Short mmCIF file of N, CA, C and O in Angstrom, two decimals:
data_model
loop_
_atom_site.label_atom_id
_atom_site.label_comp_id
_atom_site.label_asym_id
_atom_site.label_seq_id
_atom_site.Cartn_x
_atom_site.Cartn_y
_atom_site.Cartn_z
N MET A 1 0.83 -1.20 0.00
CA MET A 1 0.00 0.00 0.00
C MET A 1 0.87 1.26 0.00
O MET A 1 0.55 2.24 -0.65
N LYS A 2 1.98 1.20 0.76
CA LYS A 2 2.86 2.35 0.83
C LYS A 2 3.51 2.64 -0.52
O LYS A 2 3.69 3.80 -0.89
N ILE A 3 3.84 1.58 -1.26
CA ILE A 3 4.46 1.75 -2.57
C ILE A 3 3.47 2.41 -3.54
O ILE A 3 3.85 3.29 -4.31
N ILE A 4 2.21 2.03 -3.46
CA ILE A 4 1.19 2.63 -4.31
C ILE A 4 1.07 4.13 -4.02
O ILE A 4 0.98 4.94 -4.94
N LYS A 5 1.10 4.50 -2.74
CA LYS A 5 1.04 5.92 -2.36
C LYS A 5 2.23 6.68 -2.94
O LYS A 5 2.09 7.78 -3.46
N TRP A 6 3.42 6.09 -2.84
CA TRP A 6 4.61 6.73 -3.37
C TRP A 6 4.53 6.90 -4.88
O TRP A 6 4.87 7.96 -5.41
N VAL A 7 4.08 5.87 -5.58
CA VAL A 7 3.98 5.93 -7.04
C VAL A 7 2.96 6.99 -7.45
O VAL A 7 3.22 7.80 -8.36
N LEU A 8 1.81 7.00 -6.78
CA LEU A 8 0.79 8.02 -7.10
C LEU A 8 1.29 9.42 -6.78
O LEU A 8 1.06 10.36 -7.54
N GLY A 9 1.96 9.57 -5.65
CA GLY A 9 2.50 10.87 -5.27
C GLY A 9 3.53 11.39 -6.26
O GLY A 9 3.49 12.55 -6.68
N ILE A 10 4.43 10.51 -6.66
CA ILE A 10 5.45 10.89 -7.65
C ILE A 10 4.79 11.19 -8.99
O ILE A 10 5.18 12.13 -9.69
N GLY A 11 3.76 10.40 -9.34
CA GLY A 11 3.01 10.67 -10.57
C GLY A 11 2.36 12.05 -10.55
O GLY A 11 2.40 12.78 -11.55
N CYS A 12 1.78 12.41 -9.43
CA CYS A 12 1.16 13.74 -9.30
C CYS A 12 2.22 14.85 -9.39
O CYS A 12 1.98 15.89 -10.01
N LEU A 13 3.38 14.63 -8.78
CA LEU A 13 4.46 15.61 -8.89
C LEU A 13 4.93 15.76 -10.34
O LEU A 13 5.18 16.89 -10.80
N ILE A 14 5.02 14.66 -11.04
CA ILE A 14 5.40 14.72 -12.46
C ILE A 14 4.35 15.49 -13.26
O ILE A 14 4.69 16.29 -14.14
N LEU A 15 3.08 15.27 -12.94
CA LEU A 15 2.02 16.02 -13.62
C LEU A 15 2.10 17.52 -13.30
O LEU A 15 1.87 18.35 -14.19
N LEU A 16 2.41 17.86 -12.06
CA LEU A 16 2.58 19.28 -11.71
C LEU A 16 3.72 19.90 -12.51
O LEU A 16 3.60 21.02 -13.02
N VAL A 17 4.81 19.18 -12.62
CA VAL A 17 5.95 19.68 -13.41
C VAL A 17 5.56 19.78 -14.88
O VAL A 17 5.92 20.74 -15.57
N SER A 18 4.78 18.81 -15.37
CA SER A 18 4.34 18.83 -16.77
C SER A 18 3.46 20.03 -17.08
O SER A 18 3.56 20.62 -18.16
N VAL A 19 2.61 20.40 -16.14
CA VAL A 19 1.77 21.59 -16.32
C VAL A 19 2.66 22.80 -16.53
O VAL A 19 2.40 23.65 -17.39
N ARG A 20 3.73 22.88 -15.77
CA ARG A 20 4.67 23.99 -15.89
C ARG A 20 5.47 23.91 -17.20
O ARG A 20 5.62 24.91 -17.91
N LEU A 21 5.96 22.73 -17.54
CA LEU A 21 6.77 22.57 -18.75
C LEU A 21 5.99 22.84 -20.03
O LEU A 21 6.54 23.36 -21.00
N PHE A 22 4.71 22.47 -20.04
CA PHE A 22 3.90 22.61 -21.25
C PHE A 22 2.90 23.76 -21.14
O PHE A 22 1.89 23.77 -21.83
N GLU A 23 3.21 24.74 -20.30
CA GLU A 23 2.28 25.85 -20.07
C GLU A 23 1.97 26.62 -21.36
O GLU A 23 0.83 27.06 -21.55
N GLU A 24 2.95 26.80 -22.22
CA GLU A 24 2.72 27.58 -23.43
C GLU A 24 1.83 26.84 -24.42
O GLU A 24 1.11 27.46 -25.19
N VAL A 25 1.86 25.52 -24.40
CA VAL A 25 1.02 24.72 -25.28
C VAL A 25 -0.40 24.61 -24.71
O VAL A 25 -1.39 24.72 -25.44
N LEU A 26 -0.50 24.42 -23.40
CA LEU A 26 -1.78 24.16 -22.75
C LEU A 26 -2.59 25.42 -22.44
O LEU A 26 -3.82 25.39 -22.47
N PHE A 27 -1.90 26.51 -22.12
CA PHE A 27 -2.59 27.70 -21.62
C PHE A 27 -2.13 28.94 -22.37
O PHE A 27 -0.95 29.27 -22.37
N HIS A 28 -3.09 29.63 -22.96
CA HIS A 28 -2.80 30.91 -23.61
C HIS A 28 -2.55 31.95 -22.52
O HIS A 28 -3.43 32.24 -21.72
N ASP A 29 -1.33 32.47 -22.46
CA ASP A 29 -1.01 33.45 -21.43
C ASP A 29 0.02 34.44 -21.97
O ASP A 29 1.22 34.20 -21.91
N PRO A 30 -0.46 35.58 -22.52
CA PRO A 30 0.47 36.57 -23.05
C PRO A 30 1.32 37.23 -21.96
O PRO A 30 2.31 37.89 -22.25
N LEU A 31 0.95 37.02 -20.70
CA LEU A 31 1.73 37.61 -19.62
C LEU A 31 3.05 36.88 -19.39
O LEU A 31 3.97 37.43 -18.78
N VAL A 32 3.17 35.65 -19.88
CA VAL A 32 4.42 34.89 -19.72
C VAL A 32 5.56 35.66 -20.38
O VAL A 32 6.58 35.95 -19.73
N ASP A 33 5.42 35.99 -21.64
CA ASP A 33 6.48 36.72 -22.35
C ASP A 33 6.64 38.13 -21.80
O ASP A 33 7.75 38.65 -21.72
N PHE A 34 5.55 38.74 -21.42
CA PHE A 34 5.59 40.09 -20.85
C PHE A 34 6.45 40.11 -19.59
O PHE A 34 7.32 40.97 -19.43
N PHE A 35 6.23 39.16 -18.69
CA PHE A 35 6.99 39.15 -17.43
C PHE A 35 8.42 38.63 -17.62
O PHE A 35 9.27 38.87 -16.77
N ARG A 36 8.69 37.92 -18.69
CA ARG A 36 10.06 37.50 -18.99
C ARG A 36 10.90 38.66 -19.54
O ARG A 36 12.12 38.63 -19.48
N SER A 37 10.23 39.65 -20.09
CA SER A 37 10.93 40.81 -20.65
C SER A 37 11.18 41.83 -19.54
O SER A 37 10.89 41.60 -18.38
N ASN A 38 11.69 42.96 -19.93
CA ASN A 38 11.86 44.08 -18.99
C ASN A 38 10.50 44.76 -18.84
O ASN A 38 10.28 45.86 -19.36
N PHE A 39 9.59 44.09 -18.14
CA PHE A 39 8.20 44.53 -18.11
C PHE A 39 7.99 45.86 -17.40
O PHE A 39 6.98 46.51 -17.63
N THR A 40 8.91 46.28 -16.56
CA THR A 40 8.72 47.56 -15.88
C THR A 40 8.76 48.73 -16.86
O THR A 40 8.20 49.79 -16.59
N GLN A 41 9.42 48.53 -18.01
CA GLN A 41 9.53 49.58 -19.03
C GLN A 41 8.66 49.30 -20.25
O GLN A 41 8.53 50.15 -21.12
N ALA A 42 8.07 48.10 -20.33
CA ALA A 42 7.36 47.68 -21.55
C ALA A 42 5.89 48.09 -21.53
O ALA A 42 5.30 48.33 -20.48
N GLU A 43 5.34 48.13 -22.71
CA GLU A 43 3.90 48.32 -22.86
C GLU A 43 3.21 47.00 -22.59
O GLU A 43 3.71 45.95 -23.00
N PRO A 44 2.07 47.00 -21.92
CA PRO A 44 1.39 45.73 -21.64
C PRO A 44 0.86 45.10 -22.93
O PRO A 44 0.54 45.79 -23.89
N PRO A 45 0.79 43.78 -22.93
CA PRO A 45 0.28 43.09 -24.12
C PRO A 45 -1.24 43.29 -24.24
O PRO A 45 -1.92 43.63 -23.27
N VAL A 46 -1.73 43.05 -25.43
CA VAL A 46 -3.18 43.07 -25.63
C VAL A 46 -3.72 41.78 -25.02
O VAL A 46 -3.24 40.69 -25.33
N LEU A 47 -4.71 41.93 -24.16
CA LEU A 47 -5.23 40.78 -23.42
C LEU A 47 -6.69 40.52 -23.75
O LEU A 47 -7.48 41.46 -23.86
N GLU A 48 -7.02 39.26 -23.89
CA GLU A 48 -8.42 38.84 -23.91
C GLU A 48 -8.70 38.42 -22.46
O GLU A 48 -8.41 37.29 -22.06
N LYS A 49 -9.23 39.37 -21.67
CA LYS A 49 -9.31 39.16 -20.22
C LYS A 49 -10.04 37.90 -19.81
O LYS A 49 -9.59 37.16 -18.95
N TRP A 50 -11.20 37.66 -20.41
CA TRP A 50 -11.98 36.49 -19.99
C TRP A 50 -11.29 35.18 -20.36
O TRP A 50 -11.34 34.21 -19.61
N LYS A 51 -10.63 35.17 -21.51
CA LYS A 51 -9.88 33.97 -21.90
C LYS A 51 -8.71 33.75 -20.95
O LYS A 51 -8.47 32.62 -20.49
N LEU A 52 -7.99 34.81 -20.63
CA LEU A 52 -6.86 34.72 -19.71
C LEU A 52 -7.32 34.28 -18.32
O LEU A 52 -6.72 33.39 -17.72
N VAL A 53 -8.39 34.87 -17.82
CA VAL A 53 -8.92 34.50 -16.50
C VAL A 53 -9.40 33.05 -16.51
O VAL A 53 -9.15 32.30 -15.56
N SER A 54 -10.07 32.64 -17.57
CA SER A 54 -10.57 31.27 -17.67
C SER A 54 -9.44 30.25 -17.68
O SER A 54 -9.49 29.24 -16.96
N LEU A 55 -8.42 30.49 -18.49
CA LEU A 55 -7.31 29.54 -18.58
C LEU A 55 -6.44 29.57 -17.32
O LEU A 55 -5.92 28.53 -16.90
N THR A 56 -6.31 30.72 -16.69
CA THR A 56 -5.59 30.81 -15.42
C THR A 56 -6.36 30.04 -14.36
O THR A 56 -5.77 29.33 -13.53
N SER A 57 -7.68 30.16 -14.37
CA SER A 57 -8.52 29.41 -13.43
C SER A 57 -8.38 27.91 -13.66
O SER A 57 -8.27 27.13 -12.70
N ALA A 58 -8.38 27.50 -14.91
CA ALA A 58 -8.23 26.08 -15.23
C ALA A 58 -6.90 25.55 -14.72
O ALA A 58 -6.83 24.46 -14.13
N ARG A 59 -5.87 26.34 -14.91
CA ARG A 59 -4.55 25.92 -14.42
C ARG A 59 -4.53 25.83 -12.89
O ARG A 59 -3.97 24.90 -12.32
N PHE A 60 -5.18 26.78 -12.23
CA PHE A 60 -5.27 26.74 -10.77
C PHE A 60 -5.99 25.47 -10.32
O PHE A 60 -5.56 24.80 -9.38
N PHE A 61 -7.09 25.12 -10.99
CA PHE A 61 -7.86 23.94 -10.60
C PHE A 61 -7.08 22.64 -10.84
O PHE A 61 -7.16 21.72 -10.04
N ILE A 62 -6.33 22.59 -11.92
CA ILE A 62 -5.50 21.40 -12.18
C ILE A 62 -4.44 21.26 -11.08
O ILE A 62 -4.26 20.19 -10.51
N ASN A 63 -3.75 22.37 -10.79
CA ASN A 63 -2.75 22.35 -9.72
C ASN A 63 -3.38 22.01 -8.37
O ASN A 63 -2.79 21.28 -7.57
N THR A 64 -4.57 22.54 -8.12
CA THR A 64 -5.25 22.28 -6.86
C THR A 64 -5.61 20.80 -6.73
O THR A 64 -5.38 20.19 -5.68
N LEU A 65 -6.17 20.23 -7.77
CA LEU A 65 -6.54 18.82 -7.73
C LEU A 65 -5.33 17.94 -7.46
O LEU A 65 -5.36 17.07 -6.58
N LEU A 66 -4.26 18.18 -8.18
CA LEU A 66 -3.03 17.39 -7.98
C LEU A 66 -2.46 17.62 -6.57
O LEU A 66 -2.00 16.68 -5.92
N SER A 67 -2.52 18.85 -6.10
CA SER A 67 -2.01 19.16 -4.76
C SER A 67 -2.84 18.49 -3.68
O SER A 67 -2.29 17.96 -2.70
N LEU A 68 -4.16 18.48 -3.85
CA LEU A 68 -5.03 17.82 -2.86
C LEU A 68 -4.78 16.31 -2.82
O LEU A 68 -4.78 15.70 -1.75
N ILE A 69 -4.54 15.73 -3.99
CA ILE A 69 -4.22 14.30 -4.03
C ILE A 69 -2.91 14.04 -3.28
O ILE A 69 -2.82 13.10 -2.48
N ILE A 70 -1.92 14.87 -3.53
CA ILE A 70 -0.62 14.71 -2.84
C ILE A 70 -0.79 14.85 -1.34
O ILE A 70 -0.24 14.05 -0.56
N LEU A 71 -1.54 15.85 -0.90
CA LEU A 71 -1.76 16.04 0.53
C LEU A 71 -2.48 14.85 1.15
O LEU A 71 -2.14 14.41 2.25
N TYR A 72 -3.47 14.32 0.44
CA TYR A 72 -4.18 13.17 0.97
C TYR A 72 -3.28 11.94 1.03
O TYR A 72 -3.30 11.18 2.00
N LEU A 73 -2.48 11.74 -0.01
CA LEU A 73 -1.55 10.61 -0.02
C LEU A 73 -0.51 10.74 1.10
O LEU A 73 -0.11 9.74 1.70
N ALA A 74 -0.10 11.95 1.39
CA ALA A 74 0.93 12.17 2.40
C ALA A 74 0.40 11.97 3.82
O ALA A 74 1.12 11.49 4.69
N PHE A 75 -0.87 12.34 4.07
CA PHE A 75 -1.37 12.34 5.44
C PHE A 75 -2.57 11.43 5.67
O PHE A 75 -2.88 11.10 6.81
N SER A 76 -3.29 11.06 4.63
CA SER A 76 -4.45 10.15 4.70
C SER A 76 -5.48 10.58 5.75
O SER A 76 -6.04 9.75 6.44
N LYS A 77 -5.69 11.87 5.85
CA LYS A 77 -6.69 12.38 6.80
C LYS A 77 -7.70 13.25 6.06
O LYS A 77 -7.33 14.20 5.36
N LYS A 78 -8.97 12.91 6.25
CA LYS A 78 -10.01 13.68 5.59
C LYS A 78 -10.08 15.11 6.14
O LYS A 78 -10.44 16.03 5.41
N SER A 79 -9.70 15.31 7.40
CA SER A 79 -9.73 16.66 7.97
C SER A 79 -8.72 17.56 7.27
O SER A 79 -9.01 18.74 7.00
N ILE A 80 -7.57 17.03 6.94
CA ILE A 80 -6.56 17.80 6.21
C ILE A 80 -7.05 18.10 4.80
O ILE A 80 -6.90 19.21 4.30
N LEU A 81 -7.66 17.11 4.16
CA LEU A 81 -8.19 17.30 2.82
C LEU A 81 -9.30 18.35 2.82
O LEU A 81 -9.33 19.23 1.96
N LYS A 82 -10.18 18.30 3.81
CA LYS A 82 -11.28 19.26 3.90
C LYS A 82 -10.75 20.67 4.14
O LYS A 82 -11.15 21.61 3.45
N PHE A 83 -9.85 20.82 5.10
CA PHE A 83 -9.27 22.13 5.37
C PHE A 83 -8.56 22.68 4.13
O PHE A 83 -8.74 23.84 3.76
N SER A 84 -7.77 21.83 3.48
CA SER A 84 -7.02 22.25 2.29
C SER A 84 -7.95 22.66 1.17
O SER A 84 -7.72 23.67 0.49
N GLY A 85 -9.02 21.88 0.97
CA GLY A 85 -9.99 22.23 -0.06
C GLY A 85 -10.64 23.58 0.20
O GLY A 85 -10.78 24.40 -0.72
N LEU A 86 -11.00 23.84 1.44
CA LEU A 86 -11.58 25.15 1.80
C LEU A 86 -10.55 26.26 1.65
O LEU A 86 -10.87 27.36 1.19
N PHE A 87 -9.32 25.97 2.03
CA PHE A 87 -8.24 26.94 1.89
C PHE A 87 -8.03 27.30 0.42
O PHE A 87 -7.92 28.48 0.06
N TYR A 88 -7.97 26.29 -0.43
CA TYR A 88 -7.79 26.53 -1.87
C TYR A 88 -8.98 27.30 -2.45
O TYR A 88 -8.80 28.21 -3.26
N ALA A 89 -10.19 26.94 -2.05
CA ALA A 89 -11.38 27.62 -2.56
C ALA A 89 -11.39 29.09 -2.16
O ALA A 89 -11.63 29.98 -3.00
N GLY A 90 -11.12 29.35 -0.89
CA GLY A 90 -11.08 30.74 -0.42
C GLY A 90 -9.97 31.53 -1.09
O GLY A 90 -10.17 32.69 -1.49
N SER A 91 -8.82 30.92 -1.23
CA SER A 91 -7.69 31.58 -1.88
C SER A 91 -8.01 31.89 -3.34
O SER A 91 -7.69 32.98 -3.83
N PHE A 92 -8.66 30.94 -4.00
CA PHE A 92 -9.01 31.16 -5.40
C PHE A 92 -9.96 32.35 -5.55
O PHE A 92 -9.74 33.22 -6.41
N ILE A 93 -10.98 32.41 -4.72
CA ILE A 93 -11.96 33.50 -4.82
C ILE A 93 -11.28 34.85 -4.64
O ILE A 93 -11.51 35.78 -5.42
N ILE A 94 -10.42 34.94 -3.65
CA ILE A 94 -9.71 36.20 -3.40
C ILE A 94 -8.73 36.52 -4.53
O ILE A 94 -8.74 37.63 -5.09
N LEU A 95 -7.89 35.55 -4.87
CA LEU A 95 -6.84 35.80 -5.87
C LEU A 95 -7.38 36.07 -7.26
O LEU A 95 -6.88 36.96 -7.95
N ILE A 96 -8.40 35.34 -7.68
CA ILE A 96 -8.92 35.56 -9.04
C ILE A 96 -9.63 36.91 -9.13
O ILE A 96 -9.57 37.58 -10.15
N GLY A 97 -10.27 37.30 -8.03
CA GLY A 97 -10.89 38.63 -8.00
C GLY A 97 -9.85 39.74 -8.11
O GLY A 97 -10.01 40.69 -8.89
N VAL A 98 -8.78 39.62 -7.36
CA VAL A 98 -7.70 40.60 -7.41
C VAL A 98 -7.03 40.57 -8.79
O VAL A 98 -6.73 41.62 -9.37
N PHE A 99 -6.82 39.38 -9.32
CA PHE A 99 -6.22 39.22 -10.64
C PHE A 99 -7.04 39.95 -11.71
O PHE A 99 -6.50 40.74 -12.49
N TYR A 100 -8.35 39.72 -11.71
CA TYR A 100 -9.21 40.38 -12.70
C TYR A 100 -9.19 41.90 -12.50
O TYR A 100 -9.12 42.66 -13.47
N TYR A 101 -9.23 42.32 -11.26
CA TYR A 101 -9.21 43.76 -10.97
C TYR A 101 -7.92 44.40 -11.50
O TYR A 101 -7.96 45.49 -12.07
N LEU A 102 -6.79 43.73 -11.31
CA LEU A 102 -5.51 44.28 -11.76
C LEU A 102 -5.38 44.29 -13.29
O LEU A 102 -4.62 45.08 -13.83
N LEU A 103 -6.14 43.44 -13.96
CA LEU A 103 -6.11 43.42 -15.42
C LEU A 103 -6.96 44.53 -16.03
O LEU A 103 -6.78 44.86 -17.21
N SER A 104 -7.86 45.12 -15.25
CA SER A 104 -8.84 46.07 -15.79
C SER A 104 -8.70 47.43 -15.14
O SER A 104 -9.27 47.63 -14.07
N PRO A 105 -8.09 48.38 -15.71
CA PRO A 105 -7.10 48.35 -16.79
C PRO A 105 -5.72 48.04 -16.21
O PRO A 105 -5.45 48.30 -15.05
N LEU A 106 -4.89 47.49 -17.04
CA LEU A 106 -3.54 47.11 -16.64
C LEU A 106 -2.67 48.37 -16.57
O LEU A 106 -2.49 49.06 -17.55
N LYS A 107 -2.18 48.67 -15.35
CA LYS A 107 -1.38 49.88 -15.13
C LYS A 107 0.03 49.49 -14.70
O LYS A 107 0.22 48.51 -13.99
N ALA A 108 1.00 50.31 -15.09
CA ALA A 108 2.41 50.02 -14.80
C ALA A 108 2.67 49.91 -13.30
O ALA A 108 3.48 49.08 -12.89
N GLU A 109 2.00 50.69 -12.49
CA GLU A 109 2.25 50.63 -11.04
C GLU A 109 1.73 49.34 -10.41
O GLU A 109 2.10 49.02 -9.28
N ASN A 110 0.93 48.57 -11.14
CA ASN A 110 0.40 47.30 -10.62
C ASN A 110 1.11 46.07 -11.17
O ASN A 110 0.73 44.95 -10.83
N TYR A 111 2.11 46.25 -12.03
CA TYR A 111 2.77 45.11 -12.67
C TYR A 111 3.32 44.11 -11.66
O TYR A 111 3.13 42.90 -11.80
N MET A 112 4.04 44.59 -10.66
CA MET A 112 4.64 43.66 -9.69
C MET A 112 3.58 42.94 -8.87
O MET A 112 3.69 41.73 -8.62
N PHE A 113 2.56 43.64 -8.45
CA PHE A 113 1.48 43.01 -7.69
C PHE A 113 0.78 41.97 -8.55
O PHE A 113 0.50 40.85 -8.10
N LEU A 114 0.52 42.30 -9.82
CA LEU A 114 -0.08 41.35 -10.75
C LEU A 114 0.83 40.13 -10.92
O LEU A 114 0.35 38.99 -10.94
N PHE A 115 2.12 40.36 -11.03
CA PHE A 115 3.08 39.27 -11.18
C PHE A 115 2.94 38.28 -10.03
O PHE A 115 2.89 37.06 -10.24
N TYR A 116 2.89 38.77 -8.80
CA TYR A 116 2.84 37.88 -7.64
C TYR A 116 1.47 37.22 -7.45
O TYR A 116 1.39 36.05 -7.08
N VAL A 117 0.41 37.94 -7.72
CA VAL A 117 -0.93 37.34 -7.64
C VAL A 117 -1.04 36.22 -8.67
O VAL A 117 -1.51 35.12 -8.37
N ARG A 118 -0.58 36.50 -9.88
CA ARG A 118 -0.60 35.49 -10.94
C ARG A 118 0.25 34.29 -10.56
O ARG A 118 -0.10 33.15 -10.82
N ARG A 119 1.38 34.54 -9.93
CA ARG A 119 2.27 33.45 -9.50
C ARG A 119 1.54 32.49 -8.56
O ARG A 119 1.66 31.28 -8.68
N PHE A 120 0.76 33.03 -7.61
CA PHE A 120 0.02 32.17 -6.69
C PHE A 120 -1.09 31.40 -7.41
O PHE A 120 -1.47 30.32 -6.98
N LEU A 121 -1.60 31.96 -8.50
CA LEU A 121 -2.66 31.27 -9.24
C LEU A 121 -2.11 30.17 -10.15
O LEU A 121 -2.78 29.15 -10.34
N ILE A 122 -0.93 30.35 -10.71
CA ILE A 122 -0.45 29.40 -11.71
C ILE A 122 0.58 28.41 -11.19
O ILE A 122 0.90 27.45 -11.88
N GLN A 123 1.12 28.62 -10.01
CA GLN A 123 2.12 27.71 -9.45
C GLN A 123 1.55 27.02 -8.22
O GLN A 123 0.73 27.59 -7.51
N PRO A 124 2.00 25.82 -7.92
CA PRO A 124 1.49 25.10 -6.74
C PRO A 124 2.17 25.55 -5.44
O PRO A 124 2.67 24.75 -4.65
N LEU A 125 2.20 26.86 -5.23
CA LEU A 125 2.88 27.40 -4.05
C LEU A 125 2.20 27.00 -2.75
O LEU A 125 2.88 26.82 -1.72
N PHE A 126 0.89 26.88 -2.77
CA PHE A 126 0.20 26.51 -1.54
C PHE A 126 0.58 25.09 -1.10
O PHE A 126 0.64 24.81 0.09
N LEU A 127 0.84 24.21 -2.04
CA LEU A 127 1.30 22.87 -1.69
C LEU A 127 2.65 22.95 -0.97
O LEU A 127 2.87 22.26 0.03
N ILE A 128 3.52 23.82 -1.46
CA ILE A 128 4.83 23.99 -0.85
C ILE A 128 4.70 24.54 0.57
O ILE A 128 5.52 24.25 1.44
N LEU A 129 3.65 25.31 0.82
CA LEU A 129 3.41 25.84 2.16
C LEU A 129 2.68 24.84 3.06
O LEU A 129 2.99 24.72 4.25
N LEU A 130 1.69 24.15 2.51
CA LEU A 130 0.84 23.28 3.33
C LEU A 130 1.52 21.97 3.71
O LEU A 130 1.32 21.49 4.84
N LEU A 131 2.28 21.37 2.82
CA LEU A 131 2.93 20.09 3.14
C LEU A 131 3.80 20.17 4.41
O LEU A 131 3.60 19.38 5.33
N PRO A 132 4.73 21.11 4.49
CA PRO A 132 5.53 21.17 5.71
C PRO A 132 4.72 21.61 6.93
O PRO A 132 4.99 21.18 8.05
N ALA A 133 3.70 22.44 6.72
CA ALA A 133 2.88 22.89 7.84
C ALA A 133 2.12 21.71 8.46
O ALA A 133 2.09 21.55 9.69
N PHE A 134 1.52 20.88 7.63
CA PHE A 134 0.80 19.71 8.15
C PHE A 134 1.76 18.69 8.75
O PHE A 134 1.45 18.05 9.75
N TYR A 135 2.92 18.53 8.14
CA TYR A 135 3.92 17.62 8.67
C TYR A 135 4.36 18.08 10.06
O TYR A 135 4.45 17.29 11.00
N TYR A 136 4.61 19.37 10.21
CA TYR A 136 5.01 19.94 11.49
C TYR A 136 3.90 19.75 12.52
O TYR A 136 4.16 19.34 13.65
N GLN A 137 2.67 20.06 12.12
CA GLN A 137 1.53 19.91 13.03
C GLN A 137 1.39 18.45 13.48
O GLN A 137 1.15 18.18 14.65
N GLN A 138 1.54 17.54 12.58
CA GLN A 138 1.42 16.11 12.89
C GLN A 138 2.52 15.68 13.87
O GLN A 138 2.26 14.94 14.81
N ASN A 139 3.73 16.16 13.68
CA ASN A 139 4.84 15.78 14.55
C ASN A 139 4.77 16.47 15.91
O ASN A 139 5.20 15.92 16.90
N ILE A 140 4.23 17.68 15.97
CA ILE A 140 4.04 18.36 17.25
C ILE A 140 3.05 17.59 18.12
O ILE A 140 3.25 17.40 19.30
N LYS A 141 1.97 17.11 17.50
CA LYS A 141 0.96 16.34 18.24
C LYS A 141 1.56 15.05 18.79
O LYS A 141 1.22 14.62 19.88
N LYS A 142 2.45 14.43 18.02
CA LYS A 142 3.07 13.17 18.46
C LYS A 142 3.99 13.43 19.66
O LYS A 142 4.06 12.62 20.57
N THR A 143 4.73 14.54 19.64
CA THR A 143 5.66 14.81 20.74
C THR A 143 4.94 15.30 21.99
O THR A 143 5.45 15.14 23.09
N ASP A 144 3.76 15.90 21.83
CA ASP A 144 2.97 16.35 22.98
C ASP A 144 2.30 15.19 23.70
O ASP A 144 1.96 15.29 24.87
N SER A 145 2.10 14.08 23.01
CA SER A 145 1.39 12.94 23.61
C SER A 145 2.25 12.16 24.57
O SER A 145 3.37 12.08 24.61
#
């Protein structure tokens, strides 16, 4: 059973990396090239806001699903899965709202804030935060007992 968990976990990690590696093929995002350039001095790209928001949302949901599977495989607790699901849902509502607001209209003084909000939407950063937090919480409870 432990080997199956490891294989599934590694498979999910490979899928997370694949989402990142094939982002240009899978997701239309003109902000990728914009942020790779000297964006503080550049003119913003022409954006189809709803398409960008939709595909960014899809990427967030793919990353979230894979992250929730990894968290469940790592801890096998429904309480952790439930908390994480609520955390991801709340984070998505806040971040996508801020993301859309920053896109309408796109202003130079908001570029860095948009960069970081977008980063939380398209990268599995919450997994990187939640995994060690739950691990720490689990080990603290064991040492307190």
